[in-house]
Amino acid sequence: MSRETMSVARVAVVGLGGIGQKVVEALDQGIAGLTLAAISVQNPDKHAAFLAELGKTPPVLPIADLEAVADIVIECAPAPLLPEIVRPFVTKGKTAIVLSVGALLFNDDLVALAKTHGGQIVVPTGALIGLDAVTAAAEGKIHSVKMVTRKPVKGLAGAPYIVENKIDIDSITEPLKIFEGTAREAAKGFPANLNVAVALSLAGVGPDATTLQIWADPALTRNVHRVEVDADSARFSMQIENIPSENPKTGRITALSVIALLRKRGAALRVGT
Ligand SMILES: NC(=O)C1=CN([C@@H]2O[C@H](COP(=O)(O)OP(=O)(O)OC[C@H]3O[C@@H](n4cnc5c(N)ncnc54)[C@H](OP(=O)(O)O)[C@@H]3O)[C@@H](O)[C@H]2O)C=CC1
Ligand SMILES: O=C([O-])CC(=O)C(=O)O
């Protein structure tokens, strides 16, 4: 089938926060080969004005009803919702694009389900950088992947690791290293703050071999991620300084990464792996 005759895929979006709103706006404005079929939110009343402004207002449905009306679901929701969003789609051989990547580590049946039923779970580069180079390097041998994240205090506030360890980040006046460990440990301790570390780990050497430091820095206004990779094909380091979205934990570029991914799907020229 040529791309011109390819049927239009129906997309459902879960969540209208820092990421979901921008993705829905882009779909509403038009992305080749895709149509916005439905959305799901916690509190539909809160989003009535936003939805009314769209060119074509999509139906607001419970998560459980999305699979019946869509071919692709985009999860832009709190991490605990990941399995109930992804499972129905991949079980029917459909695609789930996920942002709460950390939650994949605690629901490893989902990838197996997708494999069995011919579905696909897609992790966009999101708030990070260079996952193309990491996946390329992983075709050879990667010796190490190290990440250092620095965030303003409000980009980390409320994380379970901080609460459980009674770390008082609100009163810090100097940069403070609050965590050092693996991407898997970070996914547990920082489920709403460090999805990027898990995405990096899944692209490269896995969640137990990818190491991470997290710093709270009261002087910062951006979420800064620095990654160092040493492989048998190349050594590279990369850094991104993310401007927070309306959600201080989430970089603005995250939604743009999802939109770019959606556009690539139907493009005549695809750049990057
Ligand atoms: N992979 C990556 O690079 C990145 C991933 N993330 C992750 O992406 C996810 C989304 O982030 P973000 O958009 O900033 O989050 P927000 O907190 O801004 O938005 C979350 C949305 O989820 C909706 N929601 C909550 N409960 C339900 C429910 N039961 N049913 C349907 N919808 C629900 C909320 O609805 P309502 O508005 O009605 O309350 C809200 O619109 C988070 O897990 C975040 O950690 C973030 C940044 C980078
Ligand atoms: O990884 C995340 O969940 C969010 C993040 O660090 C960012 O937006 O920079």
mmCIF file of C-alpha atoms and ligand atoms in Angstrom:
data_model
loop_
_atom_site.group_PDB
_atom_site.id
_atom_site.type_symbol
_atom_site.label_atom_id
_atom_site.label_comp_id
_atom_site.label_asym_id
_atom_site.label_seq_id
_atom_site.Cartn_x
_atom_site.Cartn_y
_atom_site.Cartn_z
ATOM 1 C CA MET A 1 0.000 0.000 0.000
ATOM 2 C CA SER A 2 1.477 3.417 -0.908
ATOM 3 C CA ARG A 3 1.557 6.117 1.727
ATOM 4 C CA GLU A 4 -1.074 8.067 -0.226
ATOM 5 C CA THR A 5 -3.549 5.202 0.058
ATOM 6 C CA MET A 6 -2.587 4.329 3.665
ATOM 7 C CA SER A 7 -5.700 4.456 5.842
ATOM 8 C CA VAL A 8 -5.961 7.160 8.476
ATOM 9 C CA ALA A 9 -5.085 5.911 11.975
ATOM 10 C CA ARG A 10 -7.320 6.971 14.862
ATOM 11 C CA VAL A 11 -5.500 8.366 17.904
ATOM 12 C CA ALA A 12 -6.660 8.510 21.535
ATOM 13 C CA VAL A 13 -4.839 10.708 24.056
ATOM 14 C CA VAL A 14 -4.933 10.102 27.813
ATOM 15 C CA GLY A 15 -4.190 13.229 29.868
ATOM 16 C CA LEU A 16 -4.427 16.920 29.052
ATOM 17 C CA GLY A 17 -1.589 18.202 31.224
ATOM 18 C CA GLY A 18 1.831 19.587 30.281
ATOM 19 C CA ILE A 19 2.187 17.080 27.437
ATOM 20 C CA GLY A 20 -1.325 15.995 26.388
ATOM 21 C CA GLN A 21 -2.714 19.472 25.646
ATOM 22 C CA LYS A 22 0.026 20.286 23.138
ATOM 23 C CA VAL A 23 -0.260 16.892 21.461
ATOM 24 C CA VAL A 24 -4.051 17.236 21.168
ATOM 25 C CA GLU A 25 -3.694 20.749 19.716
ATOM 26 C CA ALA A 26 -1.264 19.442 17.090
ATOM 27 C CA LEU A 27 -3.549 16.537 16.178
ATOM 28 C CA ASP A 28 -6.499 18.901 15.971
ATOM 29 C CA GLN A 29 -4.550 21.191 13.641
ATOM 30 C CA GLY A 30 -3.692 18.180 11.471
ATOM 31 C CA ILE A 31 -0.964 15.561 11.262
ATOM 32 C CA ALA A 32 -0.850 13.541 8.027
ATOM 33 C CA GLY A 33 -2.341 10.079 8.348
ATOM 34 C CA LEU A 34 -3.809 10.627 11.815
ATOM 35 C CA THR A 35 -7.120 11.702 13.266
ATOM 36 C CA LEU A 36 -7.933 12.544 16.898
ATOM 37 C CA ALA A 37 -10.556 9.980 17.939
ATOM 38 C CA ALA A 38 -11.027 10.533 21.688
ATOM 39 C CA ILE A 39 -9.422 11.769 24.864
ATOM 40 C CA SER A 40 -9.529 10.693 28.476
ATOM 41 C CA VAL A 41 -8.980 12.902 31.539
ATOM 42 C CA GLN A 42 -9.599 12.731 35.256
ATOM 43 C CA ASN A 43 -11.794 15.809 35.470
ATOM 44 C CA PRO A 44 -13.603 16.573 32.169
ATOM 45 C CA ASP A 45 -15.167 19.815 33.502
ATOM 46 C CA LYS A 46 -11.707 21.333 34.006
ATOM 47 C CA HIS A 47 -10.997 20.874 30.276
ATOM 48 C CA ALA A 48 -14.352 21.945 28.806
ATOM 49 C CA ALA A 49 -13.087 25.369 27.631
ATOM 50 C CA PHE A 50 -9.913 23.910 26.073
ATOM 51 C CA LEU A 51 -11.878 21.229 24.235
ATOM 52 C CA ALA A 52 -14.480 23.708 23.002
ATOM 53 C CA GLU A 53 -11.698 25.785 21.369
ATOM 54 C CA LEU A 54 -10.526 22.854 19.215
ATOM 55 C CA GLY A 55 -11.534 22.764 15.548
ATOM 56 C CA LYS A 56 -13.315 19.462 16.177
ATOM 57 C CA THR A 57 -14.084 18.560 19.789
ATOM 58 C CA PRO A 58 -13.263 14.885 20.431
ATOM 59 C CA PRO A 59 -15.388 12.715 22.708
ATOM 60 C CA VAL A 60 -14.174 12.389 26.306
ATOM 61 C CA LEU A 61 -14.246 8.700 27.260
ATOM 62 C CA PRO A 62 -13.152 6.503 30.155
ATOM 63 C CA ILE A 63 -9.783 4.813 29.563
ATOM 64 C CA ALA A 64 -11.498 1.419 29.217
ATOM 65 C CA ASP A 65 -13.529 2.655 26.215
ATOM 66 C CA LEU A 66 -10.626 4.027 24.169
ATOM 67 C CA GLU A 67 -9.466 0.838 22.450
ATOM 68 C CA ALA A 68 -12.817 0.409 20.707
ATOM 69 C CA VAL A 69 -12.448 3.766 18.920
ATOM 70 C CA ALA A 70 -8.682 4.112 18.321
ATOM 71 C CA ASP A 71 -5.692 2.407 16.680
ATOM 72 C CA ILE A 72 -3.027 4.279 18.662
ATOM 73 C CA VAL A 73 -3.124 5.491 22.269
ATOM 74 C CA ILE A 74 -0.819 8.176 23.639
ATOM 75 C CA GLU A 75 -0.310 7.917 27.404
ATOM 76 C CA CYS A 76 0.378 11.356 28.942
ATOM 77 C CA ALA A 77 -0.964 10.521 32.397
ATOM 78 C CA PRO A 78 0.251 9.696 35.920
ATOM 79 C CA ALA A 79 2.498 6.612 35.989
ATOM 80 C CA PRO A 80 0.134 4.274 37.906
ATOM 81 C CA LEU A 81 -2.335 4.422 34.974
ATOM 82 C CA LEU A 82 0.165 3.034 32.464
ATOM 83 C CA PRO A 83 -0.949 -0.637 32.501
ATOM 84 C CA GLU A 84 -4.677 0.033 32.137
ATOM 85 C CA ILE A 85 -3.984 2.400 29.228
ATOM 86 C CA VAL A 86 -1.486 0.223 27.361
ATOM 87 C CA ARG A 87 -2.812 -3.311 27.938
ATOM 88 C CA PRO A 88 -6.035 -3.167 25.822
ATOM 89 C CA PHE A 89 -4.195 -1.668 22.831
ATOM 90 C CA VAL A 90 -1.215 -4.018 22.666
ATOM 91 C CA THR A 91 -3.454 -7.022 23.293
ATOM 92 C CA LYS A 92 -5.274 -6.113 20.078
ATOM 93 C CA GLY A 93 -2.025 -5.688 18.138
ATOM 94 C CA LYS A 94 -2.230 -1.886 18.306
ATOM 95 C CA THR A 95 0.288 0.815 19.272
ATOM 96 C CA ALA A 96 0.762 2.536 22.630
ATOM 97 C CA ILE A 97 3.020 5.593 22.807
ATOM 98 C CA VAL A 98 4.103 6.003 26.434
ATOM 99 C CA LEU A 99 5.513 8.927 28.389
ATOM 100 C CA SER A 100 5.444 7.399 31.890
ATOM 101 C CA VAL A 101 8.327 5.213 30.800
ATOM 102 C CA GLY A 102 9.486 4.391 34.328
ATOM 103 C CA ALA A 103 6.276 2.448 34.930
ATOM 104 C CA LEU A 104 7.242 0.001 32.160
ATOM 105 C CA LEU A 105 9.859 -1.419 34.533
ATOM 106 C CA PHE A 106 7.170 -2.429 37.024
ATOM 107 C CA ASN A 107 4.793 -3.814 34.373
ATOM 108 C CA ASP A 108 7.099 -5.970 32.298
ATOM 109 C CA ASP A 109 4.224 -8.157 31.130
ATOM 110 C CA LEU A 110 3.227 -5.340 28.750
ATOM 111 C CA VAL A 111 6.155 -5.774 26.369
ATOM 112 C CA ALA A 112 5.575 -9.548 26.389
ATOM 113 C CA LEU A 113 1.879 -8.962 25.618
ATOM 114 C CA ALA A 114 2.769 -6.662 22.720
ATOM 115 C CA LYS A 115 5.144 -9.320 21.362
ATOM 116 C CA THR A 116 2.529 -12.067 21.583
ATOM 117 C CA HIS A 117 -0.208 -10.034 19.897
ATOM 118 C CA GLY A 118 1.833 -8.037 17.365
ATOM 119 C CA GLY A 119 1.342 -4.743 19.181
ATOM 120 C CA GLN A 120 4.000 -2.102 19.789
ATOM 121 C CA ILE A 121 5.003 0.088 22.728
ATOM 122 C CA VAL A 122 6.774 3.238 21.532
ATOM 123 C CA VAL A 123 8.921 5.407 23.829
ATOM 124 C CA PRO A 124 9.588 8.853 22.337
ATOM 125 C CA THR A 125 12.886 10.592 23.102
ATOM 126 C CA GLY A 126 10.706 12.873 25.244
ATOM 127 C CA ALA A 127 12.580 15.291 27.475
ATOM 128 C CA LEU A 128 15.926 13.718 26.598
ATOM 129 C CA ILE A 129 18.362 13.833 23.712
ATOM 130 C CA GLY A 130 20.313 11.445 21.554
ATOM 131 C CA LEU A 131 18.441 8.165 21.968
ATOM 132 C CA ASP A 132 19.175 7.628 18.261
ATOM 133 C CA ALA A 133 22.904 7.537 18.994
ATOM 134 C CA VAL A 134 22.429 5.342 22.060
ATOM 135 C CA THR A 135 20.360 2.749 20.161
ATOM 136 C CA ALA A 136 22.944 2.798 17.349
ATOM 137 C CA ALA A 137 25.789 2.281 19.831
ATOM 138 C CA ALA A 138 23.817 -0.565 21.429
ATOM 139 C CA GLU A 139 24.075 -2.470 18.130
ATOM 140 C CA GLY A 140 27.764 -2.724 19.070
ATOM 141 C CA LYS A 141 29.091 -2.808 22.653
ATOM 142 C CA ILE A 142 28.369 -0.027 25.118
ATOM 143 C CA HIS A 143 30.815 0.030 28.041
ATOM 144 C CA SER A 144 28.967 2.556 30.214
ATOM 145 C CA VAL A 145 26.086 5.051 30.307
ATOM 146 C CA LYS A 146 26.125 7.691 33.039
ATOM 147 C CA MET A 147 23.583 10.444 33.544
ATOM 148 C CA VAL A 148 23.563 13.477 35.830
ATOM 149 C CA THR A 149 20.285 15.374 36.281
ATOM 150 C CA ARG A 150 20.049 18.818 37.892
ATOM 151 C CA LYS A 151 16.643 20.263 38.592
ATOM 152 C CA PRO A 152 15.168 23.280 40.330
ATOM 153 C CA VAL A 153 13.623 22.368 43.690
ATOM 154 C CA LYS A 154 10.059 22.492 42.362
ATOM 155 C CA GLY A 155 10.971 20.025 39.603
ATOM 156 C CA LEU A 156 11.646 17.415 42.295
ATOM 157 C CA ALA A 157 9.308 18.341 45.147
ATOM 158 C CA GLY A 158 7.082 15.563 46.427
ATOM 159 C CA ALA A 159 9.031 12.662 44.895
ATOM 160 C CA PRO A 160 8.619 9.485 47.020
ATOM 161 C CA TYR A 161 12.417 9.166 47.534
ATOM 162 C CA ILE A 162 12.584 12.690 48.964
ATOM 163 C CA VAL A 163 9.564 12.192 51.208
ATOM 164 C CA GLU A 164 10.667 8.743 52.472
ATOM 165 C CA ASN A 165 14.205 9.931 53.230
ATOM 166 C CA LYS A 166 12.896 13.181 54.797
ATOM 167 C CA ILE A 167 15.196 15.286 52.587
ATOM 168 C CA ASP A 168 14.438 18.956 53.182
ATOM 169 C CA ILE A 169 15.045 20.380 49.699
ATOM 170 C CA ASP A 170 12.859 23.464 50.210
ATOM 171 C CA SER A 171 15.437 25.162 52.427
ATOM 172 C CA ILE A 172 18.597 24.392 50.433
ATOM 173 C CA THR A 173 20.745 27.327 49.345
ATOM 174 C CA GLU A 174 23.441 25.344 47.498
ATOM 175 C CA PRO A 175 23.218 22.481 44.948
ATOM 176 C CA LEU A 176 22.576 19.223 46.804
ATOM 177 C CA LYS A 177 23.105 15.685 45.492
ATOM 178 C CA ILE A 178 19.979 13.898 46.600
ATOM 179 C CA PHE A 179 20.334 10.549 44.829
ATOM 180 C CA GLU A 180 22.919 8.277 43.293
ATOM 181 C CA GLY A 181 21.910 4.889 41.932
ATOM 182 C CA THR A 182 20.552 3.049 38.924
ATOM 183 C CA ALA A 183 17.788 4.042 36.508
ATOM 184 C CA ARG A 184 15.609 1.293 38.018
ATOM 185 C CA GLU A 185 16.030 2.732 41.535
ATOM 186 C CA ALA A 186 15.309 6.219 40.187
ATOM 187 C CA ALA A 187 12.099 5.022 38.509
ATOM 188 C CA LYS A 188 10.883 3.864 41.918
ATOM 189 C CA GLY A 189 11.973 6.921 43.886
ATOM 190 C CA PHE A 190 11.117 9.572 41.279
ATOM 191 C CA PRO A 191 8.220 8.224 39.156
ATOM 192 C CA ALA A 192 7.135 11.669 37.936
ATOM 193 C CA ASN A 193 10.610 13.174 37.529
ATOM 194 C CA LEU A 194 13.030 10.734 35.924
ATOM 195 C CA ASN A 195 11.309 8.954 33.055
ATOM 196 C CA VAL A 196 14.178 10.192 30.922
ATOM 197 C CA ALA A 197 16.676 8.014 32.792
ATOM 198 C CA VAL A 198 14.563 4.938 32.131
ATOM 199 C CA ALA A 199 14.140 5.809 28.428
ATOM 200 C CA LEU A 200 17.939 6.173 28.206
ATOM 201 C CA SER A 201 18.421 2.829 29.925
ATOM 202 C CA LEU A 202 15.987 1.003 27.629
ATOM 203 C CA ALA A 203 17.785 2.433 24.594
ATOM 204 C CA GLY A 204 21.191 1.391 25.921
ATOM 205 C CA VAL A 205 22.455 -0.936 28.637
ATOM 206 C CA GLY A 206 19.288 -1.470 30.662
ATOM 207 C CA PRO A 207 17.924 -0.060 33.939
ATOM 208 C CA ASP A 208 20.390 -1.827 36.254
ATOM 209 C CA ALA A 209 23.552 -0.785 34.418
ATOM 210 C CA THR A 210 22.597 2.857 33.682
ATOM 211 C CA THR A 211 23.797 5.043 36.534
ATOM 212 C CA LEU A 212 22.283 8.305 37.626
ATOM 213 C CA GLN A 213 22.959 11.207 39.970
ATOM 214 C CA ILE A 214 20.181 13.654 40.812
ATOM 215 C CA TRP A 215 20.955 17.134 42.104
ATOM 216 C CA ALA A 216 18.515 19.727 43.415
ATOM 217 C CA ASP A 217 19.828 23.175 42.529
ATOM 218 C CA PRO A 218 18.029 26.277 43.870
ATOM 219 C CA ALA A 219 19.761 28.521 41.297
ATOM 220 C CA LEU A 220 18.403 26.621 38.285
ATOM 221 C CA THR A 221 15.324 27.458 36.230
ATOM 222 C CA ARG A 222 15.694 24.544 33.797
ATOM 223 C CA ASN A 223 15.754 20.746 34.080
ATOM 224 C CA VAL A 224 19.276 19.816 32.988
ATOM 225 C CA HIS A 225 20.216 16.290 31.897
ATOM 226 C CA ARG A 226 23.815 15.374 31.018
ATOM 227 C CA VAL A 227 24.619 11.954 29.582
ATOM 228 C CA GLU A 228 28.024 10.335 28.976
ATOM 229 C CA VAL A 229 28.223 7.209 26.819
ATOM 230 C CA ASP A 230 31.346 5.119 26.215
ATOM 231 C CA ALA A 231 30.990 2.465 23.507
ATOM 232 C CA ASP A 232 33.164 0.488 21.105
ATOM 233 C CA SER A 233 31.867 2.637 18.221
ATOM 234 C CA ALA A 234 32.048 6.088 19.816
ATOM 235 C CA ARG A 235 32.325 8.078 22.996
ATOM 236 C CA PHE A 236 29.801 10.887 23.316
ATOM 237 C CA SER A 237 28.404 13.293 25.860
ATOM 238 C CA MET A 238 25.232 15.283 25.507
ATOM 239 C CA GLN A 239 23.333 17.797 27.584
ATOM 240 C CA ILE A 240 19.853 19.239 27.366
ATOM 241 C CA GLU A 241 18.526 22.193 29.389
ATOM 242 C CA ASN A 242 14.763 21.901 29.378
ATOM 243 C CA ILE A 243 12.430 24.833 29.913
ATOM 244 C CA PRO A 244 9.655 23.533 32.198
ATOM 245 C CA SER A 245 6.093 23.407 30.825
ATOM 246 C CA GLU A 246 3.015 24.391 32.867
ATOM 247 C CA ASN A 247 3.969 21.302 34.883
ATOM 248 C CA PRO A 248 7.345 22.227 36.489
ATOM 249 C CA LYS A 249 8.409 18.567 36.480
ATOM 250 C CA THR A 250 7.941 18.270 32.696
ATOM 251 C CA GLY A 251 10.101 19.915 30.032
ATOM 252 C CA ARG A 252 8.336 21.749 27.173
ATOM 253 C CA ILE A 253 10.229 19.750 24.583
ATOM 254 C CA THR A 254 8.536 16.521 25.689
ATOM 255 C CA ALA A 255 5.253 17.265 23.889
ATOM 256 C CA LEU A 256 7.201 18.436 20.829
ATOM 257 C CA SER A 257 9.051 15.117 20.765
ATOM 258 C CA VAL A 258 5.716 13.259 20.630
ATOM 259 C CA ILE A 259 4.405 15.538 17.872
ATOM 260 C CA ALA A 260 7.616 15.036 15.850
ATOM 261 C CA LEU A 261 7.269 11.275 16.277
ATOM 262 C CA LEU A 262 3.661 11.389 15.016
ATOM 263 C CA ARG A 263 4.666 13.470 11.991
ATOM 264 C CA LYS A 264 7.513 11.079 11.108
ATOM 265 C CA ARG A 265 5.056 8.196 10.944
ATOM 266 C CA GLY A 266 3.505 9.448 7.707
ATOM 267 C CA ALA A 267 6.395 11.457 6.269
ATOM 268 C CA ALA A 268 7.996 10.880 2.864
ATOM 269 C CA LEU A 269 11.392 11.775 4.388
ATOM 270 C CA ARG A 270 12.308 10.395 7.818
ATOM 271 C CA VAL A 271 15.406 11.759 9.524
ATOM 272 C CA GLY A 272 16.995 10.045 12.518
ATOM 273 C CA THR A 273 16.716 6.432 13.625
HETATM 274 N N1 LIG B 1 9.255 10.416 28.864
HETATM 275 C C1 LIG B 1 9.572 11.674 29.138
HETATM 276 O O1 LIG B 1 10.533 12.215 28.602
HETATM 277 C C2 LIG B 1 8.736 12.445 30.085
HETATM 278 C C3 LIG B 1 7.669 11.857 30.715
HETATM 279 N N2 LIG B 1 6.864 12.561 31.557
HETATM 280 C C4 LIG B 1 5.762 11.836 32.203
HETATM 281 O O2 LIG B 1 4.602 11.930 31.360
HETATM 282 C C5 LIG B 1 3.418 11.833 32.161
HETATM 283 C C6 LIG B 1 2.496 13.017 31.847
HETATM 284 O O3 LIG B 1 3.167 14.227 32.170
HETATM 285 P P1 LIG B 1 2.406 15.646 32.230
HETATM 286 O O4 LIG B 1 1.604 15.848 31.012
HETATM 287 O O5 LIG B 1 3.428 16.651 32.570
HETATM 288 O O6 LIG B 1 1.440 15.368 33.482
HETATM 289 P P2 LIG B 1 0.319 16.332 34.108
HETATM 290 O O7 LIG B 1 0.299 16.047 35.564
HETATM 291 O O8 LIG B 1 0.514 17.739 33.677
HETATM 292 O O9 LIG B 1 -1.036 15.785 33.465
HETATM 293 C C7 LIG B 1 -1.543 14.518 33.774
HETATM 294 C C8 LIG B 1 -2.894 14.333 33.109
HETATM 295 O O10 LIG B 1 -3.373 13.026 33.415
HETATM 296 C C9 LIG B 1 -4.778 13.109 33.617
HETATM 297 N N3 LIG B 1 -5.296 12.037 34.454
HETATM 298 C C10 LIG B 1 -5.097 11.827 35.782
HETATM 299 N N4 LIG B 1 -5.830 10.781 36.215
HETATM 300 C C11 LIG B 1 -6.512 10.325 35.129
HETATM 301 C C12 LIG B 1 -7.451 9.276 34.933
HETATM 302 N N5 LIG B 1 -7.820 8.470 35.935
HETATM 303 N N6 LIG B 1 -7.971 9.088 33.683
HETATM 304 C C13 LIG B 1 -7.603 9.878 32.660
HETATM 305 N N7 LIG B 1 -6.718 10.914 32.792
HETATM 306 C C14 LIG B 1 -6.172 11.121 34.007
HETATM 307 C C15 LIG B 1 -4.975 14.441 34.308
HETATM 308 O O11 LIG B 1 -6.324 14.823 34.132
HETATM 309 P P3 LIG B 1 -6.939 16.171 34.818
HETATM 310 O O12 LIG B 1 -6.235 17.290 34.129
HETATM 311 O O13 LIG B 1 -8.379 16.078 34.485
HETATM 312 O O14 LIG B 1 -6.600 16.079 36.265
HETATM 313 C C16 LIG B 1 -3.958 15.322 33.588
HETATM 314 O O15 LIG B 1 -4.549 15.983 32.485
HETATM 315 C C17 LIG B 1 3.892 11.813 33.613
HETATM 316 O O16 LIG B 1 3.958 10.475 34.094
HETATM 317 C C18 LIG B 1 5.294 12.389 33.521
HETATM 318 O O17 LIG B 1 6.129 11.954 34.590
HETATM 319 C C19 LIG B 1 7.094 13.886 31.773
HETATM 320 C C20 LIG B 1 8.141 14.517 31.166
HETATM 321 C C21 LIG B 1 9.083 13.844 30.326
HETATM 322 O O1 LIG B 2 11.986 12.671 32.825
HETATM 323 C C1 LIG B 2 10.996 13.289 33.242
HETATM 324 O O2 LIG B 2 10.015 12.695 33.734
HETATM 325 C C2 LIG B 2 10.899 14.750 33.150
HETATM 326 C C3 LIG B 2 12.171 15.438 32.991
HETATM 327 O O3 LIG B 2 13.184 15.083 33.516
HETATM 328 C C4 LIG B 2 12.180 16.638 32.166
HETATM 329 O O4 LIG B 2 11.123 17.043 31.658
HETATM 330 O O5 LIG B 2 13.256 17.192 31.956
#
